[in-house]
Amino acid sequence: MNLEKGYAGELKLDVWLEGLTNDCLVVNDLLLKHKGKLFQIDSLAIFQSIIYLFDSKYHKGDFYLDGNKWNTIAADEITSPLPQLERCESLSRQLLRQRLNTNLSIDPFLVFTHPEFTLYHASPELPAIFPTQLNSFMKKMNNMHSKLNRGHEKLAEQLVALHLNDSPNTEWPAYDFGQLKKGVVCSECSSFMIEKGRIWICAACGQTENSQAAILRSIKEFKILFPKKKITSNTIIEWCAVEGDRKKVYRTLTNYFKKVGSRSASYYID
Ligand SMILES: [Zn+2]
């Protein structure tokens, strides 16, 4: 679903990269594998002597850094986007060196594209491009000396050739219900949302959703992940990590599904 609709952040990153006028190549949306590890790249910009790796983030609102921890001003901790960027950079570098025989250096950046994003206490060392820096960074890229040759083109072609299509051969990681973190995941940015009364709010991007829509979306995800499991109210309460009123789960199930079986062993089907 995410591939089809594209994250809002990725779309903005694409639009921003359209401003490139320098001699360079942009490769978007790569799913690669190196030494058995899968990793995803939002965008790569290949210049004469450097490759920029961009990881797009669509966080909205005011955040602050406390050491390595990322928090919203409302004091909710969110998952730091840095470890994922570092993993992606490291695997990309290894793949470029070991399989594509290139010594071009890689410079990774988190690109924050939401105009209402602020990060307090950020060090200038943080590999990030903030909304207020998008224009100046673009100027820097366009003013850089860059003249590509056939080697660069070949590199881009090889990267695209290594891209794994979402085919039936996709090797999914093993997972089971007990092992997965429970909760409702944001439809915009995939962060976990917070249940507040009748709505769910995303701590990362501020997206809100009414409980029925959020639960229904989570049930669809549950069905994709566990096609053989029965949809019971208890399973969905656990799956969505509902802490408040459970009636919203019963109501959603009754409204959208058909109840099968007797009281204690009932489950729901489409
Ligand atoms: Zn979100």
PDB file of C-alpha atoms and ligand atoms in Angstrom:
ATOM      1  CA  MET A   1       0.000   0.000   0.000  1.00  0.00           C
ATOM      2  CA  ASN A   2       2.793   2.380   0.866  1.00  0.00           C
ATOM      3  CA  LEU A   3       4.509   1.714  -2.441  1.00  0.00           C
ATOM      4  CA  GLU A   4       1.310   2.411  -4.315  1.00  0.00           C
ATOM      5  CA  LYS A   5       0.441   5.645  -2.670  1.00  0.00           C
ATOM      6  CA  GLY A   6       3.947   6.771  -1.792  1.00  0.00           C
ATOM      7  CA  TYR A   7       4.594   8.490   1.486  1.00  0.00           C
ATOM      8  CA  ALA A   8       3.727  12.159   1.536  1.00  0.00           C
ATOM      9  CA  GLY A   9       7.359  12.778   2.491  1.00  0.00           C
ATOM     10  CA  GLU A  10       8.730  10.891  -0.468  1.00  0.00           C
ATOM     11  CA  LEU A  11       6.552  12.826  -2.853  1.00  0.00           C
ATOM     12  CA  LYS A  12       7.875  16.086  -1.454  1.00  0.00           C
ATOM     13  CA  LEU A  13      11.439  14.802  -1.776  1.00  0.00           C
ATOM     14  CA  ASP A  14      10.827  14.018  -5.453  1.00  0.00           C
ATOM     15  CA  VAL A  15       9.447  17.499  -6.032  1.00  0.00           C
ATOM     16  CA  TRP A  16      12.441  19.076  -4.296  1.00  0.00           C
ATOM     17  CA  LEU A  17      14.908  17.036  -6.365  1.00  0.00           C
ATOM     18  CA  GLU A  18      13.253  18.271  -9.556  1.00  0.00           C
ATOM     19  CA  GLY A  19      15.097  21.529  -8.835  1.00  0.00           C
ATOM     20  CA  LEU A  20      18.420  19.901  -9.748  1.00  0.00           C
ATOM     21  CA  THR A  21      19.946  21.507 -12.842  1.00  0.00           C
ATOM     22  CA  ASN A  22      23.516  20.260 -12.418  1.00  0.00           C
ATOM     23  CA  ASP A  23      24.967  17.309 -14.296  1.00  0.00           C
ATOM     24  CA  CYS A  24      23.819  14.475 -12.039  1.00  0.00           C
ATOM     25  CA  LEU A  25      21.629  11.371 -11.934  1.00  0.00           C
ATOM     26  CA  VAL A  26      18.788  10.792  -9.472  1.00  0.00           C
ATOM     27  CA  VAL A  27      17.637   7.288  -8.599  1.00  0.00           C
ATOM     28  CA  ASN A  28      14.452   6.982  -6.529  1.00  0.00           C
ATOM     29  CA  ASP A  29      12.814   4.261  -4.445  1.00  0.00           C
ATOM     30  CA  LEU A  30      15.355   1.474  -4.405  1.00  0.00           C
ATOM     31  CA  LEU A  31      14.850  -1.739  -2.482  1.00  0.00           C
ATOM     32  CA  LEU A  32      18.241  -3.424  -2.287  1.00  0.00           C
ATOM     33  CA  LYS A  33      19.803  -6.388  -0.593  1.00  0.00           C
ATOM     34  CA  HIS A  34      23.397  -6.831   0.464  1.00  0.00           C
ATOM     35  CA  LYS A  35      24.722  -9.818   2.414  1.00  0.00           C
ATOM     36  CA  GLY A  36      21.175 -10.944   3.123  1.00  0.00           C
ATOM     37  CA  LYS A  37      20.090  -7.584   4.529  1.00  0.00           C
ATOM     38  CA  LEU A  38      17.300  -5.642   2.899  1.00  0.00           C
ATOM     39  CA  PHE A  39      17.401  -1.861   2.820  1.00  0.00           C
ATOM     40  CA  GLN A  40      15.426   0.874   1.191  1.00  0.00           C
ATOM     41  CA  ILE A  41      16.686   4.111  -0.323  1.00  0.00           C
ATOM     42  CA  ASP A  42      14.302   7.014  -0.927  1.00  0.00           C
ATOM     43  CA  SER A  43      16.628   8.871  -3.302  1.00  0.00           C
ATOM     44  CA  LEU A  44      20.242   8.881  -4.445  1.00  0.00           C
ATOM     45  CA  ALA A  45      21.768  11.794  -6.322  1.00  0.00           C
ATOM     46  CA  ILE A  46      24.930  10.784  -8.160  1.00  0.00           C
ATOM     47  CA  PHE A  47      27.406  13.608  -8.875  1.00  0.00           C
ATOM     48  CA  GLN A  48      30.886  13.450 -10.383  1.00  0.00           C
ATOM     49  CA  SER A  49      32.705  12.735  -7.143  1.00  0.00           C
ATOM     50  CA  ILE A  50      30.016  12.236  -4.508  1.00  0.00           C
ATOM     51  CA  ILE A  51      26.718  10.461  -3.996  1.00  0.00           C
ATOM     52  CA  TYR A  52      24.063  12.021  -1.774  1.00  0.00           C
ATOM     53  CA  LEU A  53      21.725   9.591  -0.067  1.00  0.00           C
ATOM     54  CA  PHE A  54      18.421  11.136   0.996  1.00  0.00           C
ATOM     55  CA  ASP A  55      16.007   9.683   3.519  1.00  0.00           C
ATOM     56  CA  SER A  56      12.804  11.648   3.478  1.00  0.00           C
ATOM     57  CA  LYS A  57      10.968  12.495   6.720  1.00  0.00           C
ATOM     58  CA  TYR A  58       7.566  14.128   6.971  1.00  0.00           C
ATOM     59  CA  HIS A  59       7.489  14.909  10.686  1.00  0.00           C
ATOM     60  CA  LYS A  60       5.312  17.852  11.625  1.00  0.00           C
ATOM     61  CA  GLY A  61       5.536  20.031  14.718  1.00  0.00           C
ATOM     62  CA  ASP A  62       8.099  20.855  17.393  1.00  0.00           C
ATOM     63  CA  PHE A  63      10.602  18.240  18.477  1.00  0.00           C
ATOM     64  CA  TYR A  64      13.666  18.271  20.682  1.00  0.00           C
ATOM     65  CA  LEU A  65      16.720  16.105  21.013  1.00  0.00           C
ATOM     66  CA  ASP A  66      17.710  14.761  24.411  1.00  0.00           C
ATOM     67  CA  GLY A  67      20.991  12.994  23.733  1.00  0.00           C
ATOM     68  CA  ASN A  68      20.095  10.428  21.102  1.00  0.00           C
ATOM     69  CA  LYS A  69      16.428  10.485  21.993  1.00  0.00           C
ATOM     70  CA  TRP A  70      13.898  12.270  19.827  1.00  0.00           C
ATOM     71  CA  ASN A  71      10.913  13.730  21.666  1.00  0.00           C
ATOM     72  CA  THR A  72       7.911  15.811  20.810  1.00  0.00           C
ATOM     73  CA  ILE A  73       7.344  18.918  22.922  1.00  0.00           C
ATOM     74  CA  ALA A  74       4.352  17.035  24.364  1.00  0.00           C
ATOM     75  CA  ALA A  75       7.047  14.720  25.821  1.00  0.00           C
ATOM     76  CA  ASP A  76       6.250  11.660  23.765  1.00  0.00           C
ATOM     77  CA  GLU A  77       9.368   9.871  22.648  1.00  0.00           C
ATOM     78  CA  ILE A  78       9.456   8.887  18.977  1.00  0.00           C
ATOM     79  CA  THR A  79      11.704   6.459  17.157  1.00  0.00           C
ATOM     80  CA  SER A  80      14.942   8.147  16.167  1.00  0.00           C
ATOM     81  CA  PRO A  81      15.324   8.162  12.379  1.00  0.00           C
ATOM     82  CA  LEU A  82      19.130   8.135  12.678  1.00  0.00           C
ATOM     83  CA  PRO A  83      19.889   4.415  13.164  1.00  0.00           C
ATOM     84  CA  GLN A  84      17.944   3.590  10.015  1.00  0.00           C
ATOM     85  CA  LEU A  85      19.842   6.234   8.032  1.00  0.00           C
ATOM     86  CA  GLU A  86      23.157   4.899   9.347  1.00  0.00           C
ATOM     87  CA  ARG A  87      22.256   1.318   8.482  1.00  0.00           C
ATOM     88  CA  CYS A  88      21.187   2.372   4.998  1.00  0.00           C
ATOM     89  CA  GLU A  89      24.409   4.344   4.487  1.00  0.00           C
ATOM     90  CA  SER A  90      26.603   1.499   5.692  1.00  0.00           C
ATOM     91  CA  LEU A  91      24.921  -1.133   3.507  1.00  0.00           C
ATOM     92  CA  SER A  92      24.913   1.222   0.494  1.00  0.00           C
ATOM     93  CA  ARG A  93      28.621   1.913   0.938  1.00  0.00           C
ATOM     94  CA  GLN A  94      29.445  -1.792   1.185  1.00  0.00           C
ATOM     95  CA  LEU A  95      27.346  -2.602  -1.862  1.00  0.00           C
ATOM     96  CA  LEU A  96      28.966   0.179  -3.917  1.00  0.00           C
ATOM     97  CA  ARG A  97      32.495  -0.857  -2.930  1.00  0.00           C
ATOM     98  CA  GLN A  98      32.145  -4.612  -2.988  1.00  0.00           C
ATOM     99  CA  ARG A  99      29.722  -5.239  -5.835  1.00  0.00           C
ATOM    100  CA  LEU A 100      29.790  -2.170  -8.045  1.00  0.00           C
ATOM    101  CA  ASN A 101      33.494  -1.359  -7.613  1.00  0.00           C
ATOM    102  CA  THR A 102      33.052   2.342  -7.118  1.00  0.00           C
ATOM    103  CA  ASN A 103      34.944   4.494  -4.674  1.00  0.00           C
ATOM    104  CA  LEU A 104      32.580   7.459  -4.816  1.00  0.00           C
ATOM    105  CA  SER A 105      31.944   8.700  -1.302  1.00  0.00           C
ATOM    106  CA  ILE A 106      28.427   8.690   0.106  1.00  0.00           C
ATOM    107  CA  ASP A 107      26.971  11.522   2.136  1.00  0.00           C
ATOM    108  CA  PRO A 108      23.686  10.616   3.847  1.00  0.00           C
ATOM    109  CA  PHE A 109      21.002  13.098   4.912  1.00  0.00           C
ATOM    110  CA  LEU A 110      17.633  13.040   6.593  1.00  0.00           C
ATOM    111  CA  VAL A 111      15.498  15.460   4.606  1.00  0.00           C
ATOM    112  CA  PHE A 112      12.694  17.047   6.609  1.00  0.00           C
ATOM    113  CA  THR A 113      10.140  18.257   4.104  1.00  0.00           C
ATOM    114  CA  HIS A 114       7.226  19.373   6.263  1.00  0.00           C
ATOM    115  CA  PRO A 115       7.260  23.205   6.427  1.00  0.00           C
ATOM    116  CA  GLU A 116       6.065  23.092  10.054  1.00  0.00           C
ATOM    117  CA  PHE A 117       8.924  20.990  11.391  1.00  0.00           C
ATOM    118  CA  THR A 118      11.347  22.255  14.036  1.00  0.00           C
ATOM    119  CA  LEU A 119      14.016  20.297  15.924  1.00  0.00           C
ATOM    120  CA  TYR A 120      15.462  21.945  19.039  1.00  0.00           C
ATOM    121  CA  HIS A 121      18.931  21.139  20.403  1.00  0.00           C
ATOM    122  CA  ALA A 122      20.087  19.743  17.077  1.00  0.00           C
ATOM    123  CA  SER A 123      23.829  19.816  16.543  1.00  0.00           C
ATOM    124  CA  PRO A 124      25.177  21.175  13.233  1.00  0.00           C
ATOM    125  CA  GLU A 125      26.823  17.735  12.915  1.00  0.00           C
ATOM    126  CA  LEU A 126      23.432  16.072  12.557  1.00  0.00           C
ATOM    127  CA  PRO A 127      23.172  14.757   8.974  1.00  0.00           C
ATOM    128  CA  ALA A 128      19.904  16.563   8.332  1.00  0.00           C
ATOM    129  CA  ILE A 129      18.466  19.083   5.917  1.00  0.00           C
ATOM    130  CA  PHE A 130      15.760  21.134   7.601  1.00  0.00           C
ATOM    131  CA  PRO A 131      12.850  22.828   5.790  1.00  0.00           C
ATOM    132  CA  THR A 132      14.643  26.188   6.062  1.00  0.00           C
ATOM    133  CA  GLN A 133      17.743  24.709   4.410  1.00  0.00           C
ATOM    134  CA  LEU A 134      16.133  23.029   1.395  1.00  0.00           C
ATOM    135  CA  ASN A 135      16.764  26.010  -0.915  1.00  0.00           C
ATOM    136  CA  SER A 136      20.362  26.624   0.110  1.00  0.00           C
ATOM    137  CA  PHE A 137      21.216  22.936  -0.122  1.00  0.00           C
ATOM    138  CA  MET A 138      19.737  22.814  -3.613  1.00  0.00           C
ATOM    139  CA  LYS A 139      21.868  25.838  -4.614  1.00  0.00           C
ATOM    140  CA  LYS A 140      24.933  24.101  -3.200  1.00  0.00           C
ATOM    141  CA  MET A 141      24.222  20.966  -5.243  1.00  0.00           C
ATOM    142  CA  ASN A 142      23.636  22.979  -8.402  1.00  0.00           C
ATOM    143  CA  ASN A 143      26.803  25.052  -7.975  1.00  0.00           C
ATOM    144  CA  MET A 144      29.033  22.073  -7.307  1.00  0.00           C
ATOM    145  CA  HIS A 145      31.470  21.122 -10.065  1.00  0.00           C
ATOM    146  CA  SER A 146      30.066  17.971 -11.679  1.00  0.00           C
ATOM    147  CA  LYS A 147      30.611  16.337 -15.047  1.00  0.00           C
ATOM    148  CA  LEU A 148      29.303  12.806 -15.376  1.00  0.00           C
ATOM    149  CA  ASN A 149      30.748  10.135 -17.627  1.00  0.00           C
ATOM    150  CA  ARG A 150      29.630   6.723 -18.889  1.00  0.00           C
ATOM    151  CA  GLY A 151      30.857   5.170 -15.620  1.00  0.00           C
ATOM    152  CA  HIS A 152      28.318   7.147 -13.604  1.00  0.00           C
ATOM    153  CA  GLU A 153      25.531   6.152 -15.956  1.00  0.00           C
ATOM    154  CA  LYS A 154      26.547   2.527 -15.692  1.00  0.00           C
ATOM    155  CA  LEU A 155      26.515   2.785 -11.908  1.00  0.00           C
ATOM    156  CA  ALA A 156      22.954   4.142 -11.947  1.00  0.00           C
ATOM    157  CA  GLU A 157      21.875   1.407 -14.354  1.00  0.00           C
ATOM    158  CA  GLN A 158      23.423  -1.267 -12.134  1.00  0.00           C
ATOM    159  CA  LEU A 159      21.649   0.097  -9.058  1.00  0.00           C
ATOM    160  CA  VAL A 160      18.305   0.044 -10.859  1.00  0.00           C
ATOM    161  CA  ALA A 161      19.045  -3.503 -12.042  1.00  0.00           C
ATOM    162  CA  LEU A 162      19.699  -4.576  -8.438  1.00  0.00           C
ATOM    163  CA  HIS A 163      16.353  -3.147  -7.314  1.00  0.00           C
ATOM    164  CA  LEU A 164      14.136  -5.919  -5.973  1.00  0.00           C
ATOM    165  CA  ASN A 165      10.646  -5.769  -7.357  1.00  0.00           C
ATOM    166  CA  ASP A 166       7.821  -6.573  -5.029  1.00  0.00           C
ATOM    167  CA  SER A 167       7.434  -9.982  -6.629  1.00  0.00           C
ATOM    168  CA  PRO A 168       5.996 -13.182  -5.140  1.00  0.00           C
ATOM    169  CA  ASN A 169       9.629 -14.166  -4.609  1.00  0.00           C
ATOM    170  CA  THR A 170      10.019 -11.466  -2.000  1.00  0.00           C
ATOM    171  CA  GLU A 171      11.544 -13.066   1.035  1.00  0.00           C
ATOM    172  CA  TRP A 172       9.615 -11.834   4.020  1.00  0.00           C
ATOM    173  CA  PRO A 173      11.235 -11.909   7.396  1.00  0.00           C
ATOM    174  CA  ALA A 174       9.762 -14.510   9.748  1.00  0.00           C
ATOM    175  CA  TYR A 175       7.274 -13.004  12.193  1.00  0.00           C
ATOM    176  CA  ASP A 176       4.554 -14.070  14.548  1.00  0.00           C
ATOM    177  CA  PHE A 177       1.767 -12.299  16.376  1.00  0.00           C
ATOM    178  CA  GLY A 178       3.392 -12.411  19.796  1.00  0.00           C
ATOM    179  CA  GLN A 179       6.660 -10.941  18.600  1.00  0.00           C
ATOM    180  CA  LEU A 180       5.245  -7.861  16.855  1.00  0.00           C
ATOM    181  CA  LYS A 181       4.851  -4.518  18.589  1.00  0.00           C
ATOM    182  CA  LYS A 182       1.139  -3.796  18.989  1.00  0.00           C
ATOM    183  CA  GLY A 183      -0.645  -0.559  18.230  1.00  0.00           C
ATOM    184  CA  VAL A 184      -2.135   1.540  15.480  1.00  0.00           C
ATOM    185  CA  VAL A 185       0.417   2.702  12.916  1.00  0.00           C
ATOM    186  CA  CYS A 186       0.081   6.126  11.254  1.00  0.00           C
ATOM    187  CA  SER A 187      -1.138   6.026   7.649  1.00  0.00           C
ATOM    188  CA  GLU A 188       1.103   8.969   6.710  1.00  0.00           C
ATOM    189  CA  CYS A 189       4.440   8.160   8.308  1.00  0.00           C
ATOM    190  CA  SER A 190       4.173   4.645   9.807  1.00  0.00           C
ATOM    191  CA  SER A 191       4.990   5.761  13.341  1.00  0.00           C
ATOM    192  CA  PHE A 192       2.918   4.346  16.188  1.00  0.00           C
ATOM    193  CA  MET A 193      -0.084   6.478  17.073  1.00  0.00           C
ATOM    194  CA  ILE A 194      -1.367   7.388  20.520  1.00  0.00           C
ATOM    195  CA  GLU A 195      -4.916   6.566  21.584  1.00  0.00           C
ATOM    196  CA  LYS A 196      -6.645   9.662  22.945  1.00  0.00           C
ATOM    197  CA  GLY A 197     -10.332   9.066  23.662  1.00  0.00           C
ATOM    198  CA  ARG A 198     -12.168   8.721  20.371  1.00  0.00           C
ATOM    199  CA  ILE A 199      -9.199   9.433  18.122  1.00  0.00           C
ATOM    200  CA  TRP A 200      -5.669   8.277  17.487  1.00  0.00           C
ATOM    201  CA  ILE A 201      -2.922  10.888  17.129  1.00  0.00           C
ATOM    202  CA  CYS A 202       0.481  10.365  15.540  1.00  0.00           C
ATOM    203  CA  ALA A 203       3.258  11.622  17.800  1.00  0.00           C
ATOM    204  CA  ALA A 204       5.587  12.010  14.838  1.00  0.00           C
ATOM    205  CA  CYS A 205       3.548  13.866  12.209  1.00  0.00           C
ATOM    206  CA  GLY A 206       0.415  15.005  14.015  1.00  0.00           C
ATOM    207  CA  GLN A 207      -1.966  13.032  11.790  1.00  0.00           C
ATOM    208  CA  THR A 208      -5.273  12.282  13.520  1.00  0.00           C
ATOM    209  CA  GLU A 209      -7.805   9.600  12.713  1.00  0.00           C
ATOM    210  CA  ASN A 210     -11.132   8.661  14.264  1.00  0.00           C
ATOM    211  CA  SER A 211     -11.123   5.362  16.086  1.00  0.00           C
ATOM    212  CA  GLN A 212     -13.347   3.512  13.642  1.00  0.00           C
ATOM    213  CA  ALA A 213     -11.139   4.382  10.634  1.00  0.00           C
ATOM    214  CA  ALA A 214      -7.969   3.618  12.589  1.00  0.00           C
ATOM    215  CA  ILE A 215      -9.247   0.259  13.831  1.00  0.00           C
ATOM    216  CA  LEU A 216     -10.569  -0.717  10.407  1.00  0.00           C
ATOM    217  CA  ARG A 217      -7.220   0.089   8.808  1.00  0.00           C
ATOM    218  CA  SER A 218      -5.413  -1.934  11.464  1.00  0.00           C
ATOM    219  CA  ILE A 219      -7.735  -4.911  10.902  1.00  0.00           C
ATOM    220  CA  LYS A 220      -6.896  -4.799   7.180  1.00  0.00           C
ATOM    221  CA  GLU A 221      -3.199  -4.850   8.035  1.00  0.00           C
ATOM    222  CA  PHE A 222      -3.798  -7.721  10.463  1.00  0.00           C
ATOM    223  CA  LYS A 223      -5.566  -9.670   7.708  1.00  0.00           C
ATOM    224  CA  ILE A 224      -2.655  -9.171   5.316  1.00  0.00           C
ATOM    225  CA  LEU A 225      -0.100 -10.199   7.919  1.00  0.00           C
ATOM    226  CA  PHE A 226      -2.106 -13.094   9.342  1.00  0.00           C
ATOM    227  CA  PRO A 227      -4.468 -14.359   6.623  1.00  0.00           C
ATOM    228  CA  LYS A 228      -5.153 -17.614   8.499  1.00  0.00           C
ATOM    229  CA  LYS A 229      -5.858 -16.125  11.916  1.00  0.00           C
ATOM    230  CA  LYS A 230      -9.435 -15.557  13.015  1.00  0.00           C
ATOM    231  CA  ILE A 231     -10.543 -11.995  13.626  1.00  0.00           C
ATOM    232  CA  THR A 232     -11.826 -11.958  17.201  1.00  0.00           C
ATOM    233  CA  SER A 233     -12.548  -8.919  19.310  1.00  0.00           C
ATOM    234  CA  ASN A 234      -9.838  -9.875  21.811  1.00  0.00           C
ATOM    235  CA  THR A 235      -7.248 -10.299  19.062  1.00  0.00           C
ATOM    236  CA  ILE A 236      -8.059  -6.890  17.587  1.00  0.00           C
ATOM    237  CA  ILE A 237      -8.050  -5.206  21.000  1.00  0.00           C
ATOM    238  CA  GLU A 238      -4.567  -6.626  21.520  1.00  0.00           C
ATOM    239  CA  TRP A 239      -3.467  -5.873  17.936  1.00  0.00           C
ATOM    240  CA  CYS A 240      -4.475  -2.203  18.225  1.00  0.00           C
ATOM    241  CA  ALA A 241      -3.216  -2.042  21.836  1.00  0.00           C
ATOM    242  CA  VAL A 242      -6.517  -0.504  22.899  1.00  0.00           C
ATOM    243  CA  GLU A 243      -6.245   0.774  26.436  1.00  0.00           C
ATOM    244  CA  GLY A 244      -9.382   2.887  26.534  1.00  0.00           C
ATOM    245  CA  ASP A 245     -12.981   1.931  25.886  1.00  0.00           C
ATOM    246  CA  ARG A 246     -13.107  -1.446  24.137  1.00  0.00           C
ATOM    247  CA  LYS A 247     -16.572  -0.716  22.769  1.00  0.00           C
ATOM    248  CA  LYS A 248     -15.012   1.047  19.784  1.00  0.00           C
ATOM    249  CA  VAL A 249     -13.533  -2.278  18.688  1.00  0.00           C
ATOM    250  CA  TYR A 250     -16.843  -4.162  19.098  1.00  0.00           C
ATOM    251  CA  ARG A 251     -18.640  -1.366  17.238  1.00  0.00           C
ATOM    252  CA  THR A 252     -16.194  -1.378  14.307  1.00  0.00           C
ATOM    253  CA  LEU A 253     -16.335  -5.156  14.034  1.00  0.00           C
ATOM    254  CA  THR A 254     -20.136  -5.218  14.128  1.00  0.00           C
ATOM    255  CA  ASN A 255     -20.409  -2.402  11.580  1.00  0.00           C
ATOM    256  CA  TYR A 256     -18.013  -3.815   9.029  1.00  0.00           C
ATOM    257  CA  PHE A 257     -17.916  -7.567   9.556  1.00  0.00           C
ATOM    258  CA  LYS A 258     -20.271 -10.483   9.955  1.00  0.00           C
ATOM    259  CA  LYS A 259     -20.237 -12.251  13.283  1.00  0.00           C
ATOM    260  CA  VAL A 260     -19.855 -16.009  13.159  1.00  0.00           C
ATOM    261  CA  GLY A 261     -20.219 -18.533  15.979  1.00  0.00           C
ATOM    262  CA  SER A 262     -21.555 -18.479  19.488  1.00  0.00           C
ATOM    263  CA  ARG A 263     -20.799 -15.905  22.139  1.00  0.00           C
ATOM    264  CA  SER A 264     -17.623 -17.220  23.670  1.00  0.00           C
ATOM    265  CA  ALA A 265     -16.061 -18.525  20.471  1.00  0.00           C
ATOM    266  CA  SER A 266     -17.282 -15.908  18.020  1.00  0.00           C
ATOM    267  CA  TYR A 267     -15.189 -14.376  15.305  1.00  0.00           C
ATOM    268  CA  TYR A 268     -15.750 -12.047  12.383  1.00  0.00           C
ATOM    269  CA  ILE A 269     -15.584 -12.396   8.603  1.00  0.00           C
ATOM    270  CA  ASP A 270     -16.003  -9.938   5.707  1.00  0.00           C
TER     271      ASP A 270
HETATM  272 ZN    ZN B   1       2.455  10.047  11.365  1.00  0.00          ZN
END
